[in-house]
XYZ file of C-alpha atoms in Angstrom:
653
model
C -16.640 -9.424 -16.818
C -19.801 -7.335 -16.818
C -22.406 -8.144 -14.224
C -25.747 -9.329 -15.491
C -28.723 -6.976 -15.174
C -31.048 -7.600 -12.280
C -34.703 -6.970 -11.679
C -35.847 -4.074 -9.563
C -35.388 -4.619 -5.857
C -37.858 -3.606 -3.151
C -39.807 -5.256 -0.402
C -43.110 -6.770 -1.421
C -46.191 -5.257 0.139
C -47.176 -8.422 1.978
C -45.051 -11.218 3.385
C -45.005 -14.137 0.994
C -46.336 -12.061 -1.927
C -44.516 -13.354 -5.008
C -45.703 -10.468 -7.200
C -43.026 -7.978 -8.277
C -42.900 -4.777 -6.220
C -45.051 -1.956 -7.506
C -42.519 0.742 -6.639
C -39.079 1.182 -8.134
C -36.294 0.357 -5.690
C -35.472 4.054 -5.220
C -38.815 4.601 -3.459
C -38.563 2.711 -0.201
C -38.439 3.284 3.545
C -36.201 6.220 4.635
C -35.954 7.720 1.124
C -35.556 11.451 0.544
C -37.428 13.095 -2.337
C -36.788 16.549 -3.740
C -38.676 19.508 -2.271
C -40.491 22.251 -4.190
C -40.870 20.294 -7.420
C -43.212 17.751 -8.954
C -41.440 14.508 -8.023
C -41.365 11.699 -10.618
C -42.256 8.303 -9.183
C -42.498 5.030 -11.096
C -42.594 1.276 -10.915
C -43.956 -1.921 -12.395
C -47.492 -3.323 -12.473
C -49.513 -5.622 -14.644
C -49.820 -4.551 -18.272
C -52.392 -1.768 -18.744
C -53.258 -1.772 -15.033
C -54.484 1.403 -13.321
C -52.925 2.594 -10.056
C -53.481 5.126 -7.290
C -50.488 6.793 -5.630
C -50.999 8.437 -2.249
C -48.547 10.839 -0.565
C -49.155 13.391 2.205
C -52.907 12.958 1.968
C -52.986 13.621 -1.774
C -53.705 11.046 -4.473
C -52.610 10.906 -8.106
C -53.377 8.203 -10.648
C -51.355 6.387 -13.254
C -51.834 3.691 -15.868
C -49.286 1.018 -16.745
C -48.296 0.598 -20.367
C -48.334 -2.643 -22.321
C -45.079 -3.727 -20.655
C -46.348 -2.890 -17.177
C -44.270 0.252 -16.694
C -46.020 3.098 -14.917
C -45.009 6.585 -13.809
C -46.579 9.587 -12.164
C -45.623 12.863 -10.520
C -46.212 13.727 -6.882
C -47.342 17.276 -6.126
C -44.576 19.652 -4.951
C -44.025 19.853 -1.201
C -41.818 22.012 1.014
C -39.114 20.401 3.110
C -40.506 18.197 5.838
C -41.766 14.757 6.717
C -41.754 11.983 7.518
C -44.408 10.921 5.033
C -45.788 7.638 3.743
C -45.956 6.734 0.052
C -48.572 4.136 -0.929
C -49.268 2.623 -4.341
C -52.434 0.584 -4.867
C -53.114 -1.404 -8.025
C -56.523 -2.129 -9.505
C -56.382 -5.741 -8.361
C -55.965 -4.645 -4.732
C -52.238 -5.182 -4.409
C -50.449 -2.368 -2.602
C -46.998 -1.323 -1.501
C -46.063 1.208 1.148
C -42.806 3.092 1.727
C -42.577 4.771 5.140
C -40.489 7.454 6.817
C -39.899 9.442 3.615
C -38.442 12.922 4.005
C -38.741 15.850 1.621
C -35.584 17.920 1.209
C -32.668 18.356 -1.198
C -31.255 15.318 -3.016
C -27.731 15.160 -4.449
C -26.052 12.828 -6.915
C -22.379 12.229 -6.066
C -20.346 10.586 -8.790
C -16.801 10.058 -10.033
C -13.832 7.809 -9.358
C -11.951 6.745 -6.240
C -11.734 10.126 -4.522
C -15.519 10.336 -4.623
C -15.834 6.694 -3.620
C -13.333 7.079 -0.734
C -15.177 6.143 2.441
C -15.592 8.076 5.678
C -13.548 5.505 7.577
C -10.490 6.439 5.453
C -10.555 10.157 6.252
C -8.934 12.345 8.881
C -10.073 11.754 12.450
C -12.377 9.035 11.163
C -12.958 7.363 14.525
C -14.389 10.538 16.020
C -16.273 11.395 12.818
C -17.982 8.002 12.804
C -18.862 8.059 16.503
C -20.488 11.471 16.063
C -22.443 10.583 12.920
C -26.021 10.580 14.192
C -28.271 12.601 11.913
C -31.564 11.163 10.751
C -32.024 14.135 8.408
C -29.163 12.998 6.158
C -30.072 9.814 4.287
C -27.645 7.829 2.113
C -27.998 5.410 -0.802
C -25.076 3.705 -2.568
C -25.573 2.515 -6.133
C -24.131 -0.990 -6.706
C -20.967 -0.828 -8.779
C -21.340 -2.428 -12.188
C -20.999 -1.838 -15.886
C -23.310 -2.977 -18.654
C -23.287 -3.017 -22.433
C -26.797 -1.555 -22.631
C -28.846 0.749 -20.330
C -30.394 -1.104 -17.408
C -33.809 -0.496 -15.833
C -32.777 -1.796 -12.421
C -29.781 -1.983 -10.128
C -27.331 -4.888 -10.108
C -28.025 -5.615 -6.424
C -30.482 -4.481 -3.744
C -30.231 -0.851 -2.680
C -31.263 0.724 0.583
C -31.758 4.246 1.873
C -29.995 4.521 5.229
C -30.115 7.259 7.864
C -26.794 8.626 9.078
C -25.659 6.580 12.070
C -22.283 5.326 13.314
C -23.167 1.957 11.800
C -24.170 3.280 8.374
C -21.714 6.077 7.654
C -18.244 4.383 7.677
C -18.479 2.947 4.143
C -20.291 5.857 2.532
C -18.627 8.451 0.275
C -16.769 10.878 2.541
C -16.875 13.780 0.082
C -20.615 13.381 -0.375
C -21.339 13.033 3.348
C -19.119 15.891 4.542
C -20.601 18.146 1.848
C -24.150 17.517 3.058
C -23.199 17.863 6.708
C -21.602 21.248 6.054
C -24.360 22.472 3.754
C -27.032 21.622 6.301
C -25.570 24.240 8.646
C -26.950 26.964 6.360
C -29.596 25.062 4.357
C -31.628 23.530 7.164
C -33.519 20.833 5.262
C -33.243 17.042 5.004
C -30.503 15.895 2.632
C -30.636 12.804 0.422
C -27.333 11.518 -0.947
C -26.999 9.085 -3.866
C -23.439 7.845 -4.309
C -22.703 6.423 -7.779
C -18.913 6.226 -8.021
C -16.206 3.717 -8.905
C -12.461 3.890 -8.348
C -10.227 4.038 -11.404
C -13.021 4.992 -13.764
C -12.466 7.248 -16.739
C -15.101 9.793 -17.707
C -16.178 8.026 -20.918
C -17.999 5.165 -19.128
C -20.141 7.696 -17.244
C -21.659 9.182 -20.425
C -24.613 7.761 -22.326
C -24.157 6.481 -25.870
C -26.201 9.436 -27.081
C -23.800 11.871 -25.424
C -20.647 10.136 -26.662
C -21.906 10.038 -30.233
C -22.577 13.767 -30.013
C -18.977 14.384 -28.871
C -17.793 12.444 -31.909
C -15.029 9.943 -32.513
C -16.591 7.052 -30.604
C -18.858 5.460 -33.200
C -16.640 2.434 -33.875
C -16.375 1.630 -30.167
C -20.084 2.190 -29.550
C -21.063 0.022 -32.504
C -18.841 -2.746 -31.135
C -20.391 -2.319 -27.695
C -23.864 -2.686 -29.181
C -22.708 -5.915 -30.814
C -21.274 -7.075 -27.486
C -24.713 -6.841 -25.888
C -26.039 -9.512 -28.264
C -22.937 -11.439 -29.409
C -19.887 -11.092 -27.113
C -17.758 -13.481 -29.193
C -18.275 -11.536 -32.408
C -17.610 -8.274 -30.562
C -14.375 -9.678 -29.092
C -13.156 -10.696 -32.541
C -14.055 -7.306 -33.999
C -12.266 -5.498 -31.179
C -9.190 -7.691 -31.645
C -9.027 -6.448 -35.229
C -9.470 -2.821 -34.131
C -6.700 -3.257 -31.566
C -4.434 -4.835 -34.172
C -5.079 -1.948 -36.570
C -3.999 0.475 -33.853
C -0.804 -1.500 -33.206
C 0.148 -1.512 -36.877
C -0.391 2.267 -37.064
C 2.158 3.079 -34.367
C 5.364 4.579 -35.784
C 7.494 2.559 -33.335
C 6.163 -0.761 -34.670
C 8.006 -2.497 -37.501
C 6.008 -3.504 -40.558
C 4.762 -7.058 -40.186
C 5.281 -7.181 -36.416
C 2.110 -8.891 -35.155
C 2.789 -10.505 -31.751
C -0.780 -11.828 -31.352
C -0.243 -14.279 -34.209
C 2.634 -16.115 -32.488
C 4.471 -16.695 -35.774
C 7.755 -14.987 -34.852
C 10.142 -15.536 -31.936
C 11.768 -12.109 -32.258
C 12.004 -10.295 -28.928
C 10.369 -13.029 -26.859
C 12.054 -14.061 -23.590
C 11.293 -16.737 -21.025
C 9.068 -15.529 -18.174
C 9.351 -16.817 -14.591
C 7.417 -20.023 -14.047
C 5.070 -18.506 -11.471
C 4.491 -15.252 -13.413
C 2.981 -12.727 -10.936
C 4.035 -9.082 -10.606
C 6.544 -8.458 -13.383
C 8.144 -5.656 -11.358
C 9.426 -8.330 -8.955
C 10.996 -10.570 -11.631
C 14.459 -9.095 -11.144
C 14.523 -7.649 -14.660
C 15.990 -4.120 -14.356
C 13.957 -2.773 -17.264
C 10.717 -3.876 -15.580
C 11.515 -3.009 -11.949
C 9.559 0.260 -11.986
C 7.856 -0.052 -15.358
C 4.190 0.663 -15.956
C 2.742 0.146 -19.396
C 2.125 -2.711 -21.824
C 3.737 -6.134 -21.756
C 3.123 -9.091 -24.073
C 2.698 -12.675 -22.824
C 2.317 -15.882 -24.814
C 2.163 -19.629 -24.345
C 1.065 -22.686 -26.315
C -1.165 -25.648 -25.520
C -1.185 -28.908 -27.449
C -4.618 -30.448 -28.000
C -5.966 -33.695 -29.351
C -8.544 -33.741 -32.115
C -11.192 -34.709 -29.559
C -10.333 -31.802 -27.283
C -10.231 -29.268 -30.097
C -13.672 -30.339 -31.305
C -15.378 -29.501 -27.983
C -16.862 -26.232 -26.797
C -14.258 -24.562 -24.607
C -13.580 -21.590 -22.353
C -10.272 -19.896 -21.739
C -9.393 -18.977 -18.139
C -6.345 -16.720 -17.729
C -6.668 -15.928 -14.014
C -6.223 -12.407 -12.719
C -4.530 -9.817 -14.896
C -3.560 -6.427 -13.541
C -4.819 -4.271 -15.074
C -6.305 -4.681 -18.568
C -5.845 -7.591 -20.925
C -6.423 -7.960 -24.637
C -6.357 -11.699 -25.363
C -6.044 -13.696 -28.593
C -6.261 -17.422 -29.351
C -4.710 -18.515 -32.647
C -4.670 -14.896 -33.804
C -8.340 -14.160 -33.072
C -9.438 -11.741 -30.374
C -11.420 -13.612 -27.711
C -11.830 -11.109 -24.887
C -10.705 -8.122 -22.900
C -11.360 -7.250 -19.258
C -10.112 -4.724 -16.737
C -8.727 -4.763 -13.214
C -6.937 -7.531 -11.377
C -9.598 -8.702 -8.953
C -11.790 -10.871 -11.186
C -10.614 -13.957 -13.083
C -10.811 -13.663 -16.864
C -12.922 -16.398 -18.429
C -13.663 -16.201 -22.153
C -15.954 -18.568 -24.064
C -14.280 -19.532 -27.333
C -16.130 -19.771 -30.644
C -16.548 -23.312 -31.920
C -13.861 -24.242 -34.439
C -11.222 -21.774 -33.212
C -9.129 -24.503 -31.561
C -7.415 -27.205 -33.602
C -5.498 -30.398 -32.991
C -1.839 -29.752 -32.277
C -0.294 -26.496 -31.055
C -2.575 -23.570 -30.205
C -1.146 -20.128 -29.415
C -2.506 -17.960 -26.591
C -1.327 -14.346 -26.470
C -2.131 -11.701 -23.845
C -1.322 -8.019 -24.009
C -1.444 -6.602 -20.473
C -1.774 -2.860 -19.910
C -0.764 -1.776 -16.403
C -1.046 1.913 -15.457
C -0.358 1.915 -11.717
C 2.191 0.133 -9.513
C 2.331 -3.689 -9.718
C 1.089 -5.435 -12.832
C 1.055 -8.595 -14.883
C -0.612 -11.989 -15.098
C -1.337 -12.808 -11.464
C -2.676 -15.626 -9.347
C -2.041 -19.363 -8.920
C -1.151 -21.623 -11.816
C -4.421 -23.540 -11.536
C -6.422 -20.424 -12.444
C -5.045 -20.544 -16.008
C -6.429 -23.308 -18.201
C -8.439 -24.310 -21.251
C -11.648 -25.887 -19.957
C -13.731 -28.202 -22.090
C -17.409 -29.123 -22.225
C -16.741 -32.649 -20.911
C -15.293 -31.238 -17.678
C -11.640 -31.812 -18.549
C -9.034 -29.072 -18.816
C -5.499 -28.371 -20.013
C -3.256 -26.069 -17.915
C -1.852 -23.060 -19.737
C 1.413 -23.068 -17.793
C 2.621 -26.511 -18.873
C 4.780 -25.275 -21.758
C 5.875 -22.152 -19.895
C 5.223 -18.502 -20.701
C 7.235 -15.981 -22.642
C 7.093 -12.219 -22.409
C 8.010 -9.390 -24.717
C 8.437 -5.689 -24.102
C 6.832 -3.052 -26.295
C 8.704 -0.271 -28.125
C 9.479 2.796 -26.027
C 7.093 5.698 -26.434
C 4.209 3.650 -27.748
C 0.862 5.147 -26.905
C -2.113 3.815 -24.998
C -4.023 1.211 -26.989
C -7.757 1.439 -27.606
C -9.615 0.081 -24.601
C -12.427 -2.386 -25.167
C -15.728 -0.497 -24.985
C -17.314 -3.007 -22.585
C -14.671 -2.547 -19.877
C -16.378 -1.345 -16.721
C -14.009 1.435 -15.639
C -12.414 2.406 -18.946
C -14.930 1.469 -21.617
C -17.637 3.498 -23.271
C -20.961 4.260 -21.522
C -20.755 1.124 -19.342
C -21.104 2.888 -15.985
C -23.873 5.082 -17.284
C -25.691 1.943 -18.398
C -25.208 0.077 -15.137
C -25.285 2.832 -12.503
C -26.867 6.039 -13.853
C -29.574 4.736 -16.201
C -31.264 2.840 -13.315
C -31.755 6.177 -11.527
C -34.391 7.010 -14.125
C -35.609 10.589 -13.770
C -35.200 10.817 -10.004
C -35.440 14.436 -8.893
C -32.106 15.902 -7.738
C -31.191 19.341 -6.408
C -27.744 19.063 -7.942
C -24.803 16.827 -8.784
C -21.231 16.577 -7.476
C -18.409 15.324 -9.725
C -14.919 14.290 -8.579
C -13.065 12.570 -11.408
C -10.209 13.113 -13.825
C -7.212 11.259 -12.410
C -7.740 8.513 -15.010
C -7.934 11.050 -17.865
C -4.816 13.079 -17.113
C -2.890 13.975 -20.220
C -6.052 14.397 -22.312
C -7.036 17.923 -21.340
C -8.608 19.094 -24.597
C -10.735 15.989 -24.986
C -11.542 15.976 -21.271
C -13.072 19.432 -21.547
C -15.388 18.268 -24.337
C -16.286 15.136 -22.401
C -16.987 17.035 -19.175
C -19.256 19.431 -21.058
C -21.022 16.419 -22.535
C -21.332 14.832 -19.082
C -22.944 18.010 -17.729
C -25.402 18.138 -20.624
C -26.084 14.400 -20.306
C -27.050 14.772 -16.648
C -29.374 17.604 -17.524
C -31.010 15.614 -20.308
C -31.874 12.908 -17.777
C -32.500 14.795 -14.542
C -33.585 18.279 -15.612
C -32.293 21.127 -17.759
C -31.369 23.325 -14.792
C -29.462 20.730 -12.756
C -26.479 22.425 -11.064
C -23.089 20.694 -11.314
C -20.361 21.132 -8.697
C -16.937 20.060 -9.972
C -13.975 19.183 -7.768
C -10.801 20.438 -9.414
C -8.164 17.708 -9.213
C -6.051 17.570 -6.108
C -2.251 17.330 -6.174
C -0.316 14.075 -6.368
C 3.274 13.167 -7.163
C 6.730 14.694 -6.715
C 6.981 18.437 -6.184
C 8.360 20.196 -9.284
C 11.826 21.733 -9.335
C 11.361 23.448 -12.693
C 8.414 24.330 -14.947
C 7.139 21.393 -16.964
C 4.095 20.231 -18.859
C 1.543 18.496 -16.639
C -1.357 16.236 -17.518
C -2.901 16.836 -14.095
C -2.719 20.612 -14.534
C -4.278 20.296 -17.969
C -7.303 18.485 -16.536
C -7.583 21.088 -13.743
C -7.694 23.791 -16.397
C -10.385 21.921 -18.340
C -12.422 21.665 -15.135
C -11.975 25.391 -14.452
C -13.080 26.337 -17.947
C -16.161 24.091 -17.894
C -17.248 25.535 -14.552
C -16.599 29.108 -15.717
C -18.662 28.841 -18.891
C -21.884 27.829 -17.138
C -23.730 29.811 -14.482
C -25.194 26.622 -13.012
C -21.770 25.070 -12.416
C -19.359 25.593 -9.554
C -15.756 24.681 -8.784
C -14.180 23.425 -5.575
C -10.397 23.826 -5.504
C -8.499 20.994 -3.821
C -4.930 21.345 -5.094
C -3.680 22.495 -1.679
C -5.241 19.636 0.293
C -3.723 16.855 -1.769
C -1.044 14.490 -0.553
C 2.137 14.156 -2.551
C 2.541 10.458 -1.729
C -1.119 9.422 -1.734
C -3.491 9.818 -4.659
C -6.351 9.634 -2.134
C -5.989 12.637 0.192
C -7.672 12.096 3.545
C -8.863 15.636 4.242
C -12.293 15.246 2.744
C -13.799 17.426 5.481
C -12.258 20.571 4.002
C -13.290 19.471 0.532
C -16.857 19.061 1.785
C -16.743 22.590 3.178
C -15.570 24.006 -0.143
C -18.211 22.121 -2.100
C -20.879 23.369 0.291
C -19.631 26.929 -0.178
C -19.835 26.524 -3.965
C -23.387 25.170 -3.594
C -24.447 28.103 -1.443
C -23.443 30.472 -4.245
C -24.376 28.493 -7.374
C -27.453 26.626 -6.167
C -28.890 28.836 -3.438
C -27.811 32.261 -4.722
C -25.856 33.464 -1.701
C -23.656 36.485 -2.339
C -20.356 34.918 -1.278
C -17.229 34.030 -3.208
C -17.761 30.437 -4.274
C -14.276 29.097 -4.829
C -11.472 31.444 -3.813
C -9.562 33.918 -6.009
C -10.430 33.305 -9.649
C -8.266 34.790 -12.442
C -9.868 37.312 -14.768
C -7.159 38.857 -16.943
C -3.405 38.923 -17.428
C -2.195 42.176 -18.985
C 1.143 43.818 -19.669
C 1.786 46.834 -17.475
C 5.160 48.288 -18.319
C 7.863 45.821 -17.348
C 5.409 43.497 -15.604
C 2.403 41.317 -16.211
C -0.554 42.073 -13.935
C -2.987 39.283 -13.081
C -6.347 40.414 -11.728
C -8.768 38.269 -9.736
C -12.390 38.184 -8.694
C -14.221 36.210 -6.010
C -11.704 37.388 -3.438
C -12.854 37.487 0.181
C -11.052 40.371 1.875
C -7.747 40.697 0.072
C -5.130 38.531 -1.570
C -2.492 37.136 0.784
C 0.666 35.083 0.329
C 1.367 32.348 2.860
C 4.772 32.248 4.588
C 6.294 34.929 2.379
C 5.913 38.488 1.190
C 5.732 37.158 -2.352
C 3.371 34.509 -3.761
C 5.033 31.610 -5.524
C 3.806 29.170 -8.143
C 3.554 31.607 -11.088
C 5.149 30.991 -14.485
C 5.582 33.137 -17.586
C 5.520 31.207 -20.856
C 5.952 31.571 -24.581
C 3.595 30.072 -27.104
C 5.323 26.694 -27.314
C 5.377 23.860 -24.752
C 8.384 23.770 -22.408
C 8.881 27.531 -22.772
C 7.932 28.486 -19.205
C 10.033 30.043 -16.456
C 9.198 30.678 -12.836
C 8.256 34.308 -12.264
C 8.955 36.558 -9.297
C 5.690 37.992 -8.042
C 4.424 40.824 -5.829
C 1.007 41.695 -4.443
C -0.050 45.221 -5.315
C -3.451 46.921 -5.372
C -5.349 43.645 -5.346
C -3.360 42.221 -8.230
C -0.379 39.933 -8.682
C 2.494 41.571 -10.572
C 4.853 39.212 -12.399
C 8.226 40.612 -13.400
C 9.597 40.108 -16.900
C 13.206 39.518 -15.887
C 14.059 36.763 -18.380
C 16.011 37.196 -21.642
C 12.955 35.978 -23.537
C 10.625 38.565 -21.998
C 9.498 39.779 -25.397
C 8.268 36.302 -26.324
C 6.048 35.884 -23.252
C 2.446 35.143 -24.264
C 0.769 33.447 -21.271
C 0.725 33.042 -17.507
C 0.395 29.786 -15.602
C -0.243 29.352 -11.908
C -0.002 26.199 -9.834
C 0.825 24.278 -13.011
C 2.234 20.871 -12.063
C 1.043 17.447 -10.977
C 1.838 18.350 -7.372
C 2.584 22.076 -7.229
C 3.432 24.211 -4.221
C 1.349 27.408 -4.355
C 0.884 30.124 -1.757
C -1.744 32.599 -3.019
C -4.936 32.692 -0.917
C -7.570 35.143 0.241
C -8.538 36.086 3.788
C -11.201 33.377 3.902
C -8.406 30.810 3.663
C -9.401 29.780 0.153
C -6.639 29.051 -2.384
C -6.430 30.793 -5.730
C -7.678 28.621 -8.569
C -4.901 27.013 -10.681
C -5.084 28.432 -14.200
C -3.523 29.356 -17.507
C -4.288 32.716 -19.181
C -3.157 34.421 -22.359
C -1.535 37.821 -21.835
C -3.294 40.787 -23.393
C -2.145 44.354 -23.945
C -2.990 46.895 -21.270
C -6.057 48.994 -21.917
C -4.557 51.928 -20.032
């Protein structure tokens, strides 16, 4: 369920003052504001009220609009502080924020590897004990989604100085980046962490940005309806979902499981439900994907006539739920109980059919939790358990795709995280943004590139046209490859490389070599912070140093070999633990046409030998192309070569 919007949070100027705070919640004690720029500042006052804003001995004025919103800009200041920010309204009310520093402010966003806390990283006990730096301040945005852009945060926020008490639960990537960067950029650092594990990229974009990408209008229109009429939106989305199901080539004509009119394929489920992988059904023992569930409840005329809600407990991971063939709701993740208010007249006396389609994408899944969490609850306080008549389950056809995901889902919907977590940041002044996301979009490389470009442009539309973006290229995860294969993870890495390469204000931090094959959340965030800081020094601060390690430039035929040239090499190219770098592939034009290539280092290039029978059909080179590849090409700064794919061109010699 989406969390309700909340009012702006900040301390009132005087104890017992019931008036709303004059300053937005971002402007409070211990905040960091951006140096060397006119800093936007805003808040809420009485309609049409005039205000004076004082900072560092200077005063600017503002005037609230008819809704009481006011904004102003503070004069640019160099790094320094602490300062005091005071806002005084015409009626004499005032609010003061103390101990404000001026420095560089960073937005850190993405999914779980950006969210991953300091206490989960390497040597965390020592890292936490040594975290005592008042010149790095941290703010964590409350995690929530919303169907429409919010003015305020979903819970109180607080700027916190770096101390052993404050740092353990903060984003490790964000913190280690700032700590490393401060060694060469000696100014206060402000860190705003807006991240959420499991999130796709689509929820992080505004509706404006998604409409510009194209292909999302139906979902966005349904989301807009959800903001005003959730029941109507749920019914509409049930129809959209059903249309998708009917369009799948694996689905037989007339097969509509949500209607409950056919018993074909349905089997009895265990009484307690729970993780379907533990049911003892061989086909489900290691299965991740969709599974159908259904049950029936028998109601009296009196019960059916009442207003009612449907509670289906916890479902891991995403449910699409129908009652009597009508879509009534969809939610994501297994932690929160699903409770859907049913439209009046949907229930009827006699047998009512409840159908759930559960989509599970990672490890355990299914309809979880105790029996008493699943019931029809009525307006008179009575209820009918859903488990009384037992549940049935049904598998889906093999090879069926991923269904459309309800646009209001927090982590996988459309624009929900932008609405709930980015929109409340207003036009806060940032020095740059860090992005670590993509694990939830693997397998969608072409679309991911368009979405990442849109995300970059969306940030700049809100926070400034020249906002730098530092992208973490996906780390490695999964079994090591034994032969060349197509890889959704590699495809997203390539999209990230291309987006960074096309824009002079973007940088790339390679992390493929610091991943963990058996853990999607690698613990070495210290090295990642160092690489991000290095990218920032080049992209943001203009230092003449290689930002990301060896970056491919061209792949050309040279006699009986293909030569790959690189730039951004510190010193020279080196191969770890061998005289020959490994991880290179030569490929034809079609998928699954790649072969591992023997490679040599020569004259600053990598030479790949065309020793396969299909040498004449070779058209492209891939490097480090797998979910969890093993690659050995580095430079003398210890930076890994960037994973890539390049077309082969003819030699110009």
